[in-house]
Short mmCIF file of C-alpha atoms in Angstrom, two decimals:
data_model
loop_
_atom_site.label_atom_id
_atom_site.label_comp_id
_atom_site.label_asym_id
_atom_site.label_seq_id
_atom_site.Cartn_x
_atom_site.Cartn_y
_atom_site.Cartn_z
CA MET R 7 5.19 15.92 22.61
CA SER R 8 7.72 17.63 20.39
CA THR R 9 10.51 15.62 18.83
CA ARG R 10 14.00 16.70 19.86
CA GLY R 11 15.71 18.52 17.01
CA PHE R 12 12.81 18.32 14.55
CA THR R 13 11.84 21.59 12.92
CA GLY R 14 10.13 20.26 9.77
CA ARG R 15 10.02 21.57 6.25
CA ARG R 16 6.72 23.30 5.99
CA PRO R 17 5.12 23.67 2.59
CA PRO R 18 4.08 27.19 1.54
CA GLU R 19 0.97 28.58 3.25
CA ALA R 20 -1.25 28.16 0.19
CA THR R 21 -0.22 24.51 -0.14
CA ARG R 22 -0.59 23.86 3.56
CA GLU R 23 -4.23 24.95 3.52
CA ARG R 24 -4.99 22.30 0.92
CA LEU R 25 -3.15 19.50 2.72
CA PRO R 26 -5.16 17.48 5.24
CA PRO R 27 -3.32 16.70 8.49
CA GLY R 28 -0.43 14.26 8.15
CA GLN R 29 -0.29 14.57 4.35
CA TYR R 30 2.52 15.76 2.08
CA LEU R 31 2.31 16.95 -1.51
CA THR R 32 3.59 14.73 -4.31
CA GLU R 33 4.02 15.64 -7.96
CA ASP R 34 3.98 12.08 -9.29
CA PHE R 35 1.12 9.60 -8.99
CA PRO R 36 2.08 6.74 -6.68
CA VAL R 37 0.58 3.30 -7.26
CA LEU R 38 -0.61 1.12 -4.39
CA GLN R 39 -2.27 -2.24 -4.77
CA ILE R 40 -2.12 -5.70 -3.32
CA GLY R 41 -1.19 -7.72 -6.41
CA PRO R 42 -0.55 -7.61 -10.15
CA ASN R 43 -2.86 -5.65 -12.42
CA PRO R 44 -5.79 -7.90 -13.38
CA ARG R 45 -6.11 -8.74 -17.06
CA ILE R 46 -9.28 -7.07 -18.28
CA ASP R 47 -10.76 -7.56 -21.76
CA LEU R 48 -13.10 -4.75 -22.80
CA ALA R 49 -15.05 -7.27 -24.91
CA THR R 50 -16.14 -9.06 -21.73
CA TRP R 51 -15.92 -6.15 -19.27
CA SER R 52 -19.13 -5.44 -17.44
CA PHE R 53 -20.27 -3.22 -14.63
CA THR R 54 -23.08 -4.37 -12.37
CA LEU R 55 -25.24 -2.76 -9.73
CA SER R 56 -26.53 -5.39 -7.33
CA GLU R 57 -28.43 -5.67 -4.08
CA GLY R 58 -26.87 -8.41 -2.02
CA SER R 59 -26.55 -11.33 -4.45
CA LYS R 60 -29.30 -10.01 -6.75
CA PRO R 61 -28.14 -8.14 -9.88
CA LEU R 62 -30.11 -4.98 -10.56
CA LYS R 63 -28.53 -3.76 -13.81
CA SER R 64 -25.41 -4.50 -15.85
CA TRP R 65 -23.68 -2.54 -18.61
CA THR R 66 -21.23 -3.70 -21.25
CA TRP R 67 -18.28 -1.43 -22.01
CA ASP R 68 -20.13 0.08 -25.00
CA ALA R 69 -23.36 0.58 -23.07
CA PHE R 70 -21.45 2.10 -20.15
CA ASN R 71 -19.70 4.56 -22.42
CA ALA R 72 -23.03 5.62 -23.91
CA LEU R 73 -24.15 6.94 -20.50
CA PRO R 74 -24.04 10.69 -19.75
CA ARG R 75 -20.53 11.83 -18.82
CA THR R 76 -19.40 13.89 -15.87
CA ARG R 77 -16.13 15.56 -14.87
CA TRP R 78 -14.44 16.33 -11.57
CA GLY R 79 -11.24 18.20 -10.87
CA GLY R 80 -9.45 18.67 -7.56
CA ASP R 81 -7.13 17.25 -4.92
CA ILE R 82 -6.87 13.60 -3.89
CA HIS R 83 -5.43 12.16 -0.68
CA CYS R 84 -4.00 8.69 -0.01
CA VAL R 85 -3.94 7.16 3.48
CA THR R 86 -0.22 6.43 2.90
CA LYS R 87 0.25 10.23 3.31
CA TRP R 88 0.64 11.56 -0.22
CA SER R 89 -1.73 14.12 -1.66
CA LYS R 90 -1.91 15.11 -5.30
CA PHE R 91 -3.34 18.44 -6.33
CA ASP R 92 -5.44 19.41 -9.36
CA THR R 93 -6.26 15.97 -10.70
CA ALA R 94 -8.82 15.77 -13.54
CA TRP R 95 -11.24 12.88 -13.97
CA GLU R 96 -14.09 11.98 -16.28
CA GLY R 97 -16.62 9.19 -16.10
CA VAL R 98 -20.18 8.32 -15.24
CA SER R 99 -21.66 9.66 -12.03
CA PHE R 100 -23.30 7.37 -9.51
CA ASP R 101 -26.49 9.40 -10.03
CA ALA R 102 -26.39 8.68 -13.78
CA LEU R 103 -25.98 4.95 -13.13
CA LEU R 104 -29.03 4.89 -10.88
CA ALA R 105 -31.02 6.97 -13.37
CA ASP R 106 -30.14 4.65 -16.25
CA ALA R 107 -31.07 1.64 -14.14
CA GLY R 108 -34.35 3.35 -13.28
CA ILE R 109 -33.93 2.77 -9.55
CA ALA R 110 -33.35 4.59 -6.32
CA ALA R 111 -30.58 3.30 -4.09
CA PRO R 112 -32.21 0.35 -2.27
CA THR R 113 -30.04 0.66 0.87
CA ASP R 114 -27.80 3.28 2.51
CA PHE R 115 -24.51 1.41 2.06
CA LEU R 116 -22.59 -0.40 -0.62
CA LEU R 117 -19.40 -2.27 -1.33
CA ALA R 118 -17.40 -1.43 -4.43
CA GLU R 119 -15.99 -4.59 -6.00
CA GLY R 120 -12.94 -4.81 -8.24
CA TYR R 121 -11.77 -7.30 -10.85
CA ASP R 122 -8.91 -8.08 -8.46
CA ASP R 123 -11.41 -9.19 -5.76
CA TYR R 124 -10.73 -5.99 -3.83
CA THR R 125 -13.68 -4.51 -1.97
CA THR R 126 -14.27 -1.27 -0.09
CA ASN R 127 -17.36 0.16 1.57
CA VAL R 128 -18.85 3.58 0.83
CA PRO R 129 -22.05 5.13 2.19
CA VAL R 130 -24.52 5.83 -0.61
CA ALA R 131 -24.69 9.44 0.63
CA ASP R 132 -21.01 9.83 -0.29
CA LEU R 133 -21.62 8.87 -3.91
CA ALA R 134 -25.01 10.43 -4.61
CA GLY R 135 -25.57 14.08 -5.42
CA GLY R 136 -22.59 14.31 -7.75
CA LYS R 137 -20.06 13.21 -5.11
CA GLY R 138 -18.82 10.01 -6.75
CA MET R 139 -18.37 8.51 -10.19
CA VAL R 140 -17.06 5.50 -12.02
CA ALA R 141 -14.15 7.14 -13.83
CA THR R 142 -12.79 6.01 -17.18
CA HIS R 143 -10.49 8.94 -17.96
CA TYR R 144 -7.70 10.67 -16.06
CA ASP R 145 -6.15 13.88 -17.33
CA GLY R 146 -7.92 13.57 -20.66
CA ALA R 147 -6.85 10.02 -21.48
CA PRO R 148 -8.13 6.53 -20.64
CA ILE R 149 -7.01 5.57 -17.13
CA PRO R 150 -3.86 3.41 -17.41
CA PRO R 151 -4.04 -0.09 -15.85
CA ASP R 152 -1.67 0.90 -13.02
CA HIS R 153 -4.20 3.50 -11.90
CA GLY R 154 -7.22 1.23 -12.19
CA GLY R 155 -8.22 1.45 -15.84
CA PRO R 156 -10.40 0.78 -17.72
CA ALA R 157 -12.68 1.99 -14.90
CA ARG R 158 -12.25 2.85 -11.24
CA LEU R 159 -14.47 4.29 -8.59
CA LEU R 160 -13.73 7.91 -7.70
CA VAL R 161 -14.77 9.21 -4.27
CA PRO R 162 -12.38 12.13 -4.11
CA HIS R 163 -13.36 13.48 -0.69
CA LEU R 164 -12.39 10.24 1.07
CA TYR R 165 -8.94 8.60 1.36
CA PHE R 166 -8.15 7.08 -1.99
CA TRP R 167 -8.38 3.44 -0.91
CA LYS R 168 -12.15 4.00 -1.26
CA SER R 169 -11.69 4.77 -4.96
CA ALA R 170 -11.50 1.09 -5.91
CA LYS R 171 -9.39 0.32 -8.97
CA TRP R 172 -10.59 -1.94 -11.83
CA VAL R 173 -14.10 -1.65 -10.47
CA LYS R 174 -16.63 -4.15 -11.77
CA GLY R 175 -19.66 -3.30 -9.69
CA LEU R 176 -21.35 -1.74 -6.70
CA ARG R 177 -23.19 -4.04 -4.32
CA PHE R 178 -25.77 -2.45 -2.04
CA THR R 179 -25.68 -3.83 1.49
CA LYS R 180 -28.16 -3.57 4.33
CA ARG R 181 -25.44 -2.80 6.87
CA ASP R 182 -22.16 -0.91 6.53
CA GLU R 183 -19.89 -3.90 5.82
CA GLY R 184 -16.12 -3.50 5.90
CA GLY R 185 -14.17 -4.22 2.71
CA PHE R 186 -10.61 -5.42 2.18
CA TRP R 187 -8.74 -2.75 4.13
CA GLU R 188 -11.53 -1.97 6.56
CA LEU R 189 -11.31 -5.59 7.76
CA ARG R 190 -7.56 -5.07 8.22
CA GLY R 191 -7.72 -2.12 10.56
CA TYR R 192 -8.45 0.80 8.28
CA HIS R 193 -11.19 3.27 9.20
CA MET R 194 -14.74 2.43 8.10
CA TYR R 195 -15.27 5.91 6.62
CA GLY R 196 -11.89 7.55 5.85
CA ASP R 197 -12.27 11.33 5.89
CA PRO R 198 -8.80 12.83 5.24
CA TRP R 199 -9.68 16.11 6.96
CA ARG R 200 -10.54 14.26 10.17
CA GLU R 201 -7.52 11.98 9.61
CA GLN R 202 -9.60 8.82 9.80
CA ARG R 203 -6.84 6.42 8.81
CA PHE R 204 -7.38 3.51 11.16
CA THR R 205 -10.10 2.02 13.35
CA GLY R 206 -11.06 4.48 16.05
CA ASP R 207 -9.24 7.51 14.56
CA MET Z 4 -10.58 -15.64 7.91
CA ILE Z 5 -10.00 -12.06 8.96
CA GLU Z 6 -10.74 -11.12 12.53
CA PRO Z 7 -10.79 -7.33 12.58
CA ASP Z 8 -9.23 -5.74 15.65
CA PRO Z 9 -11.85 -3.25 16.85
CA ARG Z 10 -9.43 -1.30 19.04
CA PRO Z 11 -8.09 2.09 17.99
CA LEU Z 12 -4.44 2.06 16.95
CA PRO Z 13 -2.68 4.18 19.58
CA TRP Z 14 0.35 6.41 19.12
CA LEU Z 15 3.12 4.98 21.30
CA ASN Z 16 6.39 6.40 22.55
CA ALA Z 17 9.25 4.46 21.00
CA THR Z 18 12.78 4.89 22.34
CA LEU Z 19 15.64 4.82 19.89
CA VAL Z 20 18.10 2.31 21.36
CA GLY Z 21 20.52 1.65 18.52
CA ILE Z 22 21.77 3.06 15.21
CA ALA Z 23 24.01 1.07 12.88
CA PRO Z 24 24.93 1.12 9.19
CA ALA Z 25 22.98 -1.34 7.00
CA SER Z 26 24.36 -0.36 3.60
CA ALA Z 27 26.17 2.57 1.99
CA ARG Z 28 23.00 4.69 2.15
CA VAL Z 29 20.79 3.02 4.71
CA LYS Z 30 21.01 2.93 8.49
CA SER Z 31 19.38 0.55 10.93
CA TYR Z 32 17.34 2.20 13.70
CA ARG Z 33 16.30 -0.03 16.59
CA PHE Z 34 13.42 1.13 18.78
CA ARG Z 35 12.11 -0.15 22.05
CA VAL Z 36 8.33 -0.05 21.72
CA ALA Z 37 5.48 -2.00 23.29
CA PHE Z 38 2.89 -2.73 20.60
CA ASP Z 39 -0.51 -3.61 22.02
CA ARG Z 40 -1.23 -6.21 19.33
CA PRO Z 41 0.67 -8.97 17.55
CA MET Z 42 2.85 -8.22 14.57
CA ARG Z 43 3.14 -10.21 11.34
CA ALA Z 44 6.24 -10.27 9.15
CA GLY Z 45 5.82 -7.74 6.32
CA GLN Z 46 3.94 -5.06 8.25
CA HIS Z 47 4.92 -1.43 8.70
CA VAL Z 48 4.67 1.37 11.24
CA ASP Z 49 3.71 5.00 11.00
CA VAL Z 50 6.22 7.43 12.49
CA ARG Z 51 5.21 10.94 13.58
CA LEU Z 52 7.58 13.81 14.28
CA THR Z 53 6.41 17.01 16.00
CA ALA Z 54 8.09 20.43 15.83
CA PRO Z 55 8.03 22.75 18.86
CA ASP Z 56 5.14 24.75 17.36
CA GLY Z 57 3.03 21.63 16.86
CA TYR Z 58 3.74 21.08 13.16
CA GLN Z 59 3.83 17.35 12.43
CA ALA Z 60 5.15 15.10 9.69
CA GLN Z 61 4.31 11.43 9.29
CA ARG Z 62 5.80 8.65 7.20
CA SER Z 63 5.43 4.88 6.94
CA TYR Z 64 8.37 2.49 7.26
CA SER Z 65 8.47 -1.27 6.85
CA ILE Z 66 9.59 -3.28 9.86
CA ALA Z 67 12.77 -5.27 9.19
CA SER Z 68 12.76 -7.28 12.41
CA PRO Z 69 10.70 -10.45 12.81
CA PRO Z 70 7.64 -10.86 15.07
CA GLY Z 71 8.32 -11.73 18.67
CA GLY Z 72 11.75 -10.98 19.96
CA ASP Z 73 12.93 -8.69 22.69
CA GLY Z 74 10.49 -5.78 22.66
CA THR Z 75 12.40 -3.87 20.03
CA ILE Z 76 11.80 -3.38 16.33
CA GLU Z 77 14.21 -2.45 13.56
CA LEU Z 78 13.54 0.11 10.82
CA LEU Z 79 15.93 0.59 7.90
CA ILE Z 80 15.84 4.17 6.66
CA GLU Z 81 17.69 5.61 3.69
CA GLY Z 82 19.40 8.90 4.50
CA LEU Z 83 17.80 11.13 1.89
CA PRO Z 84 19.13 14.64 2.60
CA GLU Z 85 16.04 16.23 1.02
CA GLY Z 86 13.69 13.97 2.98
CA GLU Z 87 11.76 15.73 5.72
CA VAL Z 88 11.60 12.64 7.94
CA SER Z 89 14.38 10.44 6.54
CA GLY Z 90 16.71 13.47 6.61
CA PHE Z 91 15.85 14.00 10.27
CA PHE Z 92 16.73 10.40 11.08
CA ASP Z 93 20.00 10.62 9.19
CA ALA Z 94 21.22 13.95 10.54
CA VAL Z 95 19.54 14.47 13.92
CA ALA Z 96 18.18 11.32 15.57
CA ALA Z 97 20.33 9.91 18.36
CA VAL Z 98 20.16 6.98 20.75
CA GLY Z 99 17.90 7.88 23.66
CA ASP Z 100 15.46 9.96 21.57
CA THR Z 101 11.74 9.32 21.88
CA ILE Z 102 9.75 9.07 18.65
CA GLU Z 103 5.99 8.64 18.27
CA MET Z 104 5.03 5.50 16.43
CA ARG Z 105 1.98 3.37 15.79
CA GLY Z 106 1.47 -0.05 14.38
CA PRO Z 107 1.90 -2.70 13.32
CA ILE Z 108 -0.07 -1.78 10.18
CA GLY Z 109 -0.97 -3.71 7.04
CA GLY Z 110 -2.66 -7.03 6.54
CA ALA Z 111 -2.09 -7.88 2.88
CA PHE Z 112 1.67 -8.06 2.49
CA VAL Z 113 2.28 -10.45 5.38
CA TRP Z 114 3.61 -13.94 5.82
CA GLY Z 115 3.76 -16.46 8.63
CA PRO Z 116 4.65 -20.17 8.83
CA GLU Z 117 0.93 -21.01 8.69
CA ASP Z 118 0.85 -19.54 5.18
CA GLY Z 119 3.33 -22.17 4.01
CA GLY Z 120 5.79 -22.16 1.14
CA PRO Z 121 7.85 -22.34 -0.97
CA LEU Z 122 8.34 -18.59 -0.73
CA LEU Z 123 9.54 -16.49 -3.62
CA LEU Z 124 10.70 -13.09 -2.34
CA ILE Z 125 11.68 -10.41 -4.85
CA GLY Z 126 12.96 -7.05 -3.69
CA GLY Z 127 14.29 -3.96 -5.41
CA GLY Z 128 16.52 -1.58 -3.40
CA SER Z 129 15.01 -0.77 -0.01
CA GLY Z 130 12.04 -2.97 -0.98
CA VAL Z 131 13.97 -5.80 0.62
CA VAL Z 132 13.08 -4.56 4.13
CA PRO Z 133 9.71 -6.33 4.68
CA LEU Z 134 11.17 -9.41 2.97
CA LEU Z 135 13.99 -9.37 5.50
CA SER Z 136 11.39 -9.57 8.27
CA MET Z 137 9.84 -12.60 6.55
CA LEU Z 138 13.23 -14.30 6.10
CA ARG Z 139 14.22 -13.72 9.71
CA HIS Z 140 10.85 -15.03 10.89
CA ARG Z 141 11.09 -18.07 8.65
CA ALA Z 142 14.60 -18.88 9.87
CA ALA Z 143 13.46 -18.75 13.49
CA ALA Z 144 10.04 -20.35 13.19
CA ALA Z 145 9.92 -22.54 10.08
CA PRO Z 146 13.39 -23.11 8.58
CA GLU Z 147 12.12 -26.16 6.69
CA ILE Z 148 9.98 -23.95 4.42
CA PRO Z 149 11.95 -23.33 1.20
CA ALA Z 150 12.58 -19.69 0.35
CA LEU Z 151 14.46 -17.82 -2.33
CA LEU Z 152 15.26 -14.12 -2.32
CA LEU Z 153 15.88 -12.47 -5.67
CA TYR Z 154 17.30 -9.09 -4.74
CA SER Z 155 18.07 -6.29 -7.16
CA ALA Z 156 20.33 -3.49 -5.95
CA ARG Z 157 22.13 -0.82 -7.91
CA GLU Z 158 25.58 -1.83 -6.71
CA ALA Z 159 27.10 -4.14 -4.13
CA GLY Z 160 27.56 -1.41 -1.51
CA GLU Z 161 23.87 -0.54 -1.66
CA ALA Z 162 22.59 -4.04 -0.98
CA ILE Z 163 20.92 -3.89 2.44
CA ALA Z 164 21.95 -6.48 5.03
CA ALA Z 165 24.20 -8.08 2.40
CA GLY Z 166 26.37 -9.80 4.98
CA GLU Z 167 23.43 -11.30 6.84
CA LEU Z 168 21.81 -12.50 3.62
CA ALA Z 169 25.04 -14.15 2.43
CA THR Z 170 25.46 -15.86 5.79
CA ARG Z 171 21.87 -17.10 5.72
CA ALA Z 172 22.35 -18.45 2.19
CA ARG Z 173 25.47 -20.29 3.36
CA ASP Z 174 24.08 -21.64 6.63
CA GLU Z 175 20.37 -22.24 6.00
CA PRO Z 176 19.81 -25.35 3.88
CA HIS Z 177 16.43 -24.25 2.52
CA PHE Z 178 17.23 -20.60 1.78
CA ASP Z 179 18.67 -19.51 -1.55
CA LEU Z 180 19.87 -16.01 -2.45
CA MET Z 181 20.13 -14.47 -5.92
CA LEU Z 182 21.61 -10.97 -5.85
CA THR Z 183 21.65 -8.98 -9.07
CA LEU Z 184 23.30 -5.58 -9.51
CA THR Z 185 21.94 -3.17 -12.09
CA ARG Z 186 24.80 -0.65 -12.32
CA ALA Z 187 28.08 -1.05 -14.19
CA GLY Z 188 26.82 -3.42 -16.84
CA GLY Z 189 24.71 -5.38 -14.36
CA ARG Z 190 21.47 -7.15 -15.05
CA ARG Z 191 17.89 -6.19 -14.23
CA ILE Z 192 15.40 -8.86 -13.18
CA ASP Z 193 14.29 -10.29 -16.52
CA ALA Z 194 12.49 -13.42 -17.71
CA GLY Z 195 15.76 -15.36 -17.57
CA LEU Z 196 16.43 -14.57 -13.91
CA ILE Z 197 12.80 -15.34 -13.05
CA ALA Z 198 13.09 -18.69 -14.82
CA GLU Z 199 16.30 -19.46 -12.93
CA ALA Z 200 14.71 -18.53 -9.60
CA LEU Z 201 11.69 -20.74 -10.28
CA GLU Z 202 13.98 -23.58 -11.35
CA ARG Z 203 15.97 -23.32 -8.12
CA LEU Z 204 12.98 -22.84 -5.79
CA GLY Z 205 10.30 -24.96 -7.40
CA SER Z 206 6.71 -23.81 -7.72
CA PRO Z 207 6.08 -21.08 -5.11
CA ARG Z 208 3.09 -21.08 -2.81
CA HIS Z 209 3.50 -17.32 -2.40
CA ALA Z 210 5.43 -14.58 -4.16
CA TYR Z 211 6.09 -11.29 -2.34
CA LEU Z 212 7.33 -8.36 -4.43
CA CYS Z 213 8.45 -5.05 -2.96
CA GLY Z 214 10.19 -2.04 -4.44
CA SER Z 215 9.45 0.96 -6.61
CA ASN Z 216 6.27 0.81 -8.64
CA ALA Z 217 8.17 0.45 -11.92
CA PHE Z 218 10.16 -2.46 -10.46
CA VAL Z 219 7.16 -4.24 -8.94
CA SER Z 220 4.97 -3.75 -12.01
CA ALA Z 221 7.63 -5.15 -14.34
CA VAL Z 222 8.43 -8.15 -12.12
CA ALA Z 223 4.74 -8.93 -11.51
CA GLU Z 224 4.17 -9.02 -15.27
CA ARG Z 225 7.15 -11.39 -15.74
CA LEU Z 226 5.78 -13.69 -13.03
CA VAL Z 227 2.33 -13.82 -14.60
CA GLU Z 228 3.94 -14.52 -17.98
CA ALA Z 229 5.96 -17.30 -16.32
CA GLY Z 230 2.66 -18.92 -15.38
CA LEU Z 231 2.25 -17.94 -11.73
CA ASP Z 232 -1.33 -17.62 -10.55
CA PRO Z 233 -1.85 -13.86 -9.99
CA SER Z 234 -3.65 -14.58 -6.71
CA LEU Z 235 -0.36 -15.88 -5.26
CA ILE Z 236 1.48 -12.65 -6.03
CA HIS Z 237 1.51 -10.05 -3.25
CA THR Z 238 2.88 -6.60 -4.00
CA GLU Z 239 4.00 -3.59 -1.99
CA ARG Z 240 5.11 -0.50 -3.87
CA PHE Z 241 6.57 2.90 -3.20
CA GLY Z 242 7.20 5.93 -5.34
CA GLY Z 243 5.38 7.06 -8.45
#
């Protein structure tokens, strides 16, 4: 159904090809979160891989930063419709975390957990093979608190609510369990190119 | 406890039934729409416009009206001439038009009487819109719950629903309004205004903050410094 009188302001062709459906390009970096930034002390910061309630491996900030580094550059897409092009991230890949822990992923699903008690689910297959990292740097500098620093998950090919800010761990789960937004009507997977914003999309 | 709604969120046809000014820059758009699920105060809708060739643009807007009511909802949209969707509403949309909409959306920045009070509501500019929904709901459903709105606008003419808010402050015994204007030597929300709000309201059970990210970040920090438990502070932000 077309909207009477609406013609739209289409972005240039080259931009349009990079924009998933329903998205628009933004130059700034919007901030979306459910509360204040949590207070995080690097002296007590830790990152933990766990299986259910059982911890598998934890790193202090220093130990985490001694792990092999990885970089990713490209476009990111938020379910609230903005997309940002050519972002640059650096951190520790999911693969490197597993390698350092000396384990294979024990299940096919996990929940990322943040210091703000936020959670979001991600299939292991969407983190492994270089697809996801725990990022500590954005655009060459430590990630500012507003954007999830000191460390956030980065799953750039999914809507950005999956890239949990202030991440403190990844908890492997037997089933695909919904996290904070997934329990509030957001899609369980969240592929921007298939416009999986909400349940059933 | 969250009970996820397993049903897909359908696009609905909403009929524009009324347009009215809400401030110098913002108009009220009232739509008749039949949501297939209950709404909570503080939620938003997605709006989708389609050009004749199929090109679409979507945006999210907070709902200003309270839950329940007469089968209509109110959106308050600033007429940004450069805005692809807001500009359409300002210059083109007319009563009788049909717009695609889906919602209500959002389950974090919501309030209902069962959540209790006192309620500290802090809005910057058009960030007052979801707070307006909460205030209207509170007045209708739980007027005994104390609430205070600390509202920062650039100038008096830009304060949204200023007349309604002043009337509520005058007529509702448990609602208090603090309006601060930032232009022409006005005052931003600082530690002093926060302290005054907390003095007048008492210890809040919930604080809801909405506005630009810079506004919400700064106010959230002041609230934490003032001793509020961060878990009581709910934020909704727009802009970079």
